[in-house]
XYZ file of C-alpha atoms in Angstrom:
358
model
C -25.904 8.070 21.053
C -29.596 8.904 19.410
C -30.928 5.974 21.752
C -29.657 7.659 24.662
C -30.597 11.095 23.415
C -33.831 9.458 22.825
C -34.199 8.241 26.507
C -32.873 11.184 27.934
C -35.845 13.805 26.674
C -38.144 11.174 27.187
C -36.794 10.983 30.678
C -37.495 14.802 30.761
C -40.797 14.763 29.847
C -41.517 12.500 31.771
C -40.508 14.037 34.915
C -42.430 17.367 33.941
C -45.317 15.421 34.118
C -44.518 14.353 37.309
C -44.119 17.645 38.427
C -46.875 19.235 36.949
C -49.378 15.929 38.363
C -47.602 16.199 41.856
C -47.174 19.766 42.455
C -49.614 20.829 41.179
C -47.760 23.284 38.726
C -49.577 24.769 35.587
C -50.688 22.121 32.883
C -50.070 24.548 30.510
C -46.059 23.698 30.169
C -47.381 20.015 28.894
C -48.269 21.457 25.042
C -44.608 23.057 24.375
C -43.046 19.733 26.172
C -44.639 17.595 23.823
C -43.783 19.995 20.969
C -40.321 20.107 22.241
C -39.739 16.360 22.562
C -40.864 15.264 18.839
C -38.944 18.502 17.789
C -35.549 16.889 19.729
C -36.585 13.478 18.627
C -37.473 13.077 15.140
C -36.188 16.298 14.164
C -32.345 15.683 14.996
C -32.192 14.079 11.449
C -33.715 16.650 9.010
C -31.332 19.279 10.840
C -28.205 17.610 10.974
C -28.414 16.867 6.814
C -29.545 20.556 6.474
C -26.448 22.635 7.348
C -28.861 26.103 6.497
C -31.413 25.009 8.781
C -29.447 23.854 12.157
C -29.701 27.248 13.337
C -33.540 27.669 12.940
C -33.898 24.032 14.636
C -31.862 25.570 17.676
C -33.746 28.726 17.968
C -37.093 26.270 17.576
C -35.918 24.222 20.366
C -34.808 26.918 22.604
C -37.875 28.737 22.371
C -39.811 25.928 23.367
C -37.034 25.327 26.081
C -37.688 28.310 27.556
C -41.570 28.204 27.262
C -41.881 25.197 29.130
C -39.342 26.654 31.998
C -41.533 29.397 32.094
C -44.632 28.132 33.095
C -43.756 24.741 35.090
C -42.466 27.652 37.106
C -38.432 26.226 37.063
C -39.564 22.478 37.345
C -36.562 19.355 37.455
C -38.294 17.953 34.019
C -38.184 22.241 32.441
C -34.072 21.915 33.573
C -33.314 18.300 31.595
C -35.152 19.498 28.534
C -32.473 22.881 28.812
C -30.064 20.092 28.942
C -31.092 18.205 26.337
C -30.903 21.735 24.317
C -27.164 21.755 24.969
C -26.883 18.534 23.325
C -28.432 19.286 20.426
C -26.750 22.250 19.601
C -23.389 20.956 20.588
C -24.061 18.242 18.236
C -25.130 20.784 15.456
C -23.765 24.232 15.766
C -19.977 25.030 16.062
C -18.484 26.126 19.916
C -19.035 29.643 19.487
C -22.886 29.075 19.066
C -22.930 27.048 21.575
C -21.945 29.063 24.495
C -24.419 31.981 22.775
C -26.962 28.774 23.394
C -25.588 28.226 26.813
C -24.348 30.843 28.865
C -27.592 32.751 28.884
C -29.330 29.910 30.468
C -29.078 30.761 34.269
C -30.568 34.126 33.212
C -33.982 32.388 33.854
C -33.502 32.243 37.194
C -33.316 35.779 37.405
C -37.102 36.605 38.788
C -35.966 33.961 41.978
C -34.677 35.078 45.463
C -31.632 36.274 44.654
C -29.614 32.905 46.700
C -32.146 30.637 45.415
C -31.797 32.038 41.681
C -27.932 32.167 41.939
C -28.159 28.349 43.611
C -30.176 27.123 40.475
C -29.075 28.946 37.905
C -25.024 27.720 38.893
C -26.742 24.173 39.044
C -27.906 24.542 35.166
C -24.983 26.114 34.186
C -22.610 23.409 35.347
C -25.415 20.700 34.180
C -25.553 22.270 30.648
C -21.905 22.939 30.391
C -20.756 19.256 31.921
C -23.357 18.059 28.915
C -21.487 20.035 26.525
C -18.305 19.010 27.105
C -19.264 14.976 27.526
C -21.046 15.803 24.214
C -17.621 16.830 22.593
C -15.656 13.656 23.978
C -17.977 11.641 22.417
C -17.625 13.415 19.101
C -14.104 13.400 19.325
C -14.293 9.866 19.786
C -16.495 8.673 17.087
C -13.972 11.129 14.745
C -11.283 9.581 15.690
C -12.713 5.719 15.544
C -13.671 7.066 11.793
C -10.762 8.490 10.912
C -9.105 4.890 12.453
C -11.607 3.152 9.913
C -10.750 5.388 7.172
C -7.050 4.797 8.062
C -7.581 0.903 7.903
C -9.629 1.112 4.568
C -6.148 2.970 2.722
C -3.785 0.520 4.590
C -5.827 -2.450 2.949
C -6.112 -0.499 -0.393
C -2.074 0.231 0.063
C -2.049 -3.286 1.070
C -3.390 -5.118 -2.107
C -1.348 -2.791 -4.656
C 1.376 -3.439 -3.174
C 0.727 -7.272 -3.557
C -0.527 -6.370 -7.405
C 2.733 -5.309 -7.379
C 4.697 -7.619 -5.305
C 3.150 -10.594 -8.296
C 4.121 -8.019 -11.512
C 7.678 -7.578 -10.265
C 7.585 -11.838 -9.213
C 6.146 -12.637 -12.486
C 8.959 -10.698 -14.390
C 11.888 -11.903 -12.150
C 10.580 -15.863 -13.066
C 10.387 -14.737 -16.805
C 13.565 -13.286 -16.751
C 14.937 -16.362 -15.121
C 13.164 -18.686 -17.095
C 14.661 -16.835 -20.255
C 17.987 -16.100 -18.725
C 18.930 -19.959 -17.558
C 16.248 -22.048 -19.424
C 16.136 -20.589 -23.229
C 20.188 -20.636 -22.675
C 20.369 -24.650 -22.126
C 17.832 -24.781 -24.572
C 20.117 -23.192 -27.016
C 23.096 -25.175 -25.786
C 20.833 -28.254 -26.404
C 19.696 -27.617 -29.986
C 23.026 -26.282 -31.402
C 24.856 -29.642 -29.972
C 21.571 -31.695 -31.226
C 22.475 -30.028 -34.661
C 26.095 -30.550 -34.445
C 25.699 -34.560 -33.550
C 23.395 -35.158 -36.826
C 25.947 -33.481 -38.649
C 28.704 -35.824 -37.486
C 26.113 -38.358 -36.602
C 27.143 -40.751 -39.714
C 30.947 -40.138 -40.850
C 31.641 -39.826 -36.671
C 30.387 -41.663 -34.536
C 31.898 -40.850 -31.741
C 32.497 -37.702 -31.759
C 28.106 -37.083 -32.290
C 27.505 -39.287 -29.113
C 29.785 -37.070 -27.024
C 27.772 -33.881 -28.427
C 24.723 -35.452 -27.626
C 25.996 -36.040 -23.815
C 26.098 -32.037 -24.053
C 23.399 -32.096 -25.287
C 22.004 -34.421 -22.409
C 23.828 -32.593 -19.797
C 22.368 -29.469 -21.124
C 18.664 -31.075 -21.175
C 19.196 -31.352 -17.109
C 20.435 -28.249 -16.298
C 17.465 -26.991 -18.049
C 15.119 -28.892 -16.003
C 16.826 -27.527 -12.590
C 16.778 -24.251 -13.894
C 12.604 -25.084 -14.341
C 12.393 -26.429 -11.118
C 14.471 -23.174 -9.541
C 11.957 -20.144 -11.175
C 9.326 -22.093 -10.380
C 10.156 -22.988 -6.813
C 11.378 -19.209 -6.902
C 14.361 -20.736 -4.924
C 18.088 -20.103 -5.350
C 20.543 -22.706 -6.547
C 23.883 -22.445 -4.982
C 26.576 -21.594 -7.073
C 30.294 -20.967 -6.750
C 31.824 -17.531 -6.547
C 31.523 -15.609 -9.981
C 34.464 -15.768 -11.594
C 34.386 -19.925 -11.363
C 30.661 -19.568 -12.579
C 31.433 -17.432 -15.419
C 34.422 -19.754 -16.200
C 32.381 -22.906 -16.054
C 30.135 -20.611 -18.183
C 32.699 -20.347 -20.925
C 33.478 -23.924 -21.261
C 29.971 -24.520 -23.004
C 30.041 -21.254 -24.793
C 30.048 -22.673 -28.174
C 33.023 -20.731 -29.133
C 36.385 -20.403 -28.120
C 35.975 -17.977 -24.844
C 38.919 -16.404 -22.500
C 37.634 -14.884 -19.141
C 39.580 -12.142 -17.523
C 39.152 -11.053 -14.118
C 40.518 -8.087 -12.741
C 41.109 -6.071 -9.223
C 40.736 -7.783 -6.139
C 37.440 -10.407 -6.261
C 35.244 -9.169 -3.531
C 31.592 -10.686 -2.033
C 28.473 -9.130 -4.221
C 24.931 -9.072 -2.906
C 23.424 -12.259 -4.270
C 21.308 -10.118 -6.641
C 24.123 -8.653 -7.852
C 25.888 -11.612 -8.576
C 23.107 -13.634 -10.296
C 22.775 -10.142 -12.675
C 25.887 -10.044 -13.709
C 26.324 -14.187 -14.099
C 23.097 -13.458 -15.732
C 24.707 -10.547 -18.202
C 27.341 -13.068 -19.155
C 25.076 -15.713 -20.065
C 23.099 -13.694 -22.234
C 25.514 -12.176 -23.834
C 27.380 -15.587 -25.046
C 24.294 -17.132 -26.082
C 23.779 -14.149 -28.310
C 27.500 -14.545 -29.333
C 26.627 -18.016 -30.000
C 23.691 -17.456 -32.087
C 23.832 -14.033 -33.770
C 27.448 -12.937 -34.296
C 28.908 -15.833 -36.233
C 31.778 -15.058 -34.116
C 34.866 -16.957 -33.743
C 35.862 -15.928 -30.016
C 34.681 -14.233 -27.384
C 35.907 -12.256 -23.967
C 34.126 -12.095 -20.567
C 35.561 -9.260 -18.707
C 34.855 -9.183 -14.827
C 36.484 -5.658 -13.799
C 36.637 -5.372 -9.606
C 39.088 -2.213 -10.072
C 36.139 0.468 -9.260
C 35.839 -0.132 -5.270
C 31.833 1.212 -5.734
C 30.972 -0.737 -8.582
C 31.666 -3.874 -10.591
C 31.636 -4.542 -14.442
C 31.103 -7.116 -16.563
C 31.479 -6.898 -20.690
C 31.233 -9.703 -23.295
C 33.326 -8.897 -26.148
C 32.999 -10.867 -29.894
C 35.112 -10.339 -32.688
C 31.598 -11.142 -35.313
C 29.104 -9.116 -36.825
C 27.287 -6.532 -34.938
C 23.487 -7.024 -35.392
C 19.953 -6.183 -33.591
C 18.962 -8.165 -31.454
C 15.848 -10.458 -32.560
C 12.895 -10.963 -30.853
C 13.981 -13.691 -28.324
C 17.338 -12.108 -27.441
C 15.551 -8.344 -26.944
C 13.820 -10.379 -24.457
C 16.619 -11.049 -22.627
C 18.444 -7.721 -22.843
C 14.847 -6.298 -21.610
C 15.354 -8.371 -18.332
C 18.876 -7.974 -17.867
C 18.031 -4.036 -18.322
C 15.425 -4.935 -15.954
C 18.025 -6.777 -13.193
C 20.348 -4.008 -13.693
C 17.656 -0.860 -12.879
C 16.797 -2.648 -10.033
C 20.669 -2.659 -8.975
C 20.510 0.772 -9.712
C 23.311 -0.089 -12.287
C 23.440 0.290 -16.135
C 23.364 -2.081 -19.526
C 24.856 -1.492 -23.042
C 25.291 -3.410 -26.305
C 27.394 -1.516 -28.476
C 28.961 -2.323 -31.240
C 32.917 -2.585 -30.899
C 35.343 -0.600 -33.146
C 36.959 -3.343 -35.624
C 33.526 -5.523 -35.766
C 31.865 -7.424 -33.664
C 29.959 -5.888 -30.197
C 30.442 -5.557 -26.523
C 27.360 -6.160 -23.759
C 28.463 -4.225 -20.981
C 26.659 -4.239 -17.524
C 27.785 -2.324 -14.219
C 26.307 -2.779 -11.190
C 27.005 -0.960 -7.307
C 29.153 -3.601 -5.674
């Protein structure tokens, strides 16, 4: 737009020339042209960064406007430099100023004949005021491809927190996982380990079965590797067979109870609860010197579902490795927009409750 700005008073001036070398029309309109066109060219810049002084630059350029009109007596190049005017202070001044700028303009033509002054002084009107309003497309335009920029520049900003925070929340769904299904056949592991070197010498037998536990265990600990890091699901039967299955390597004598009428969870849902369960027996298992434990599954509450593992040991804090895990199973269970509990139970021992919508 300056380039064409540019051409356009140059194309003025140049044309007032013409006229002035052609028909023979005073050379004194030359001086003011030349003052206008470095005034419209190199001046645009100062003005437009000095909000005071746009005014001043208008009322400069007009002036010299309607100097040069004056005495080229009304020539073509006299009427593009008025145009250029229009422009300028489109570009600069706000609408109101700018029809105080234009709608005098035909006034000029005032000392013609009174058909040739309203002729020409219509043709400048409608010249200047189709300038204007091109003038005001264009701004509109380059405001709106701005704003468009602008726009772009938050979605990309929006865009990388968002994956900031798409990686946090994936980083502490594989932690909780890896804490959730690999430090649990970890534990299962090193408590059978222990057991078979107890038994190792007086019973045989009996330590080489522990130690296929323990082997078994081993595996299912490398799956559950290969699943957070993979960030892939295993399959896994419906809940209440998982949690049973669960139960059978508990460590400790465990019932499970299901009640209401088993329904399909969301798959998050599921794997929090299944999750709940195996947290809470491995803490059974290695804090509450317990001697049995009960994993409720309650379907009775049609809006949500609950799990609780009940022990009949001691009721402790949990250390630093199970806070872990009740940290992500808290975690799991705010996501669900469900609760978790540990609590100790009346008569000894605790109960880990979690509910989730379901």
């Amino acid at each position: 737009m300056k380039r064409a700005m540019a051409a356009l008073t140059l194309a003025a001036f140049t044309t007032l020339v013409i006229d002035v070398l052609g028909d023979g029309r005073s050379p004194w309109s030359l001086p003011p042209a030349a003052a206008f066109v470095l005034l419209a060219t190199f001046g645009y810049g100062w003005a437009s960064q000095n909000r005071r002084l746009r005014y001043a630059y208008i009322g400069m350029l007009l002036l010299l406007g309607v100097g040069v009109f004056a005495f080229s007596a009304a020539s073509v190049g006299a009427t593009l430099m008025l145009v250029v005017l229009a422009i300028r202070a489109t570009l600069l001044l706000p609408l109101p100023a700018v029809a105080a700028v234009v709608l005098p303009l035909p006034l000029l033509h005032a000392g013609m004949e009174v058909d040739e002054g309203l002729r020409e002084g219509v043709a400048l009107f409608a010249a200047a005021g189709f300038a204007v309003v091109i003038t005001k497309v264009l701004m509109r335009e380059q405001q709106a491809r701005a704003e468009l920029a602008r726009a772009h520049q938050r979605l990309r900003e929006y865009a990388a927190q968002a994956e900031t925070l798409a990686a946090a929340q994936e980083r502490n769904r594989v932690a909780r996982d890896i804490h959730d299904g690999l430090g649990h056949a970890l534990t299962v592991v090193q408590m059978q380990i222990k057991a078979a070197r107890a038994v190792l010498a007086p019973d045989p037998a009996r330590a080489d079965t522990m130690l296929v536990k323990a082997q078994d265990q081993a595996e299912e600990a490398l799956r559950e590797v290969r699943r957070s890091v993979s960030a892939l699901r295993e399959s896994r039967p419906p809940l209440p067979e998982a949690l049973r299955a669960l139960a059978e390597d508990a460590g400790v004598p465990t019932e499970v109870d299901v009640s209401g009428n088993v329904r399909t969870l969301l798959a998050d849902a599921e794997e929090a609860l299944f999750r709940a369960a195996q947290e809470g027996l491995t803490n059974v298992r290695r804090h509450a010197r317990a001697s049995r434990a009960v994993v409720v599954l309650d379907y009775t509450d049609p809006s949500a579902v609950r799990l609780e593992v009940r022990d009949d040991g001691s009721f402790s804090e949990p250390g630093a490795d199970s806070g872990y895990g009740l940290l992500g199973l808290r975690e799991r269970a705010a996501g669900l927009g469900g609760t978790l509990s540990l609590t100790p139970a009346p008569g000894g021992g605790s109960t880990l409750l979690m509910e989730v919508p379901g």
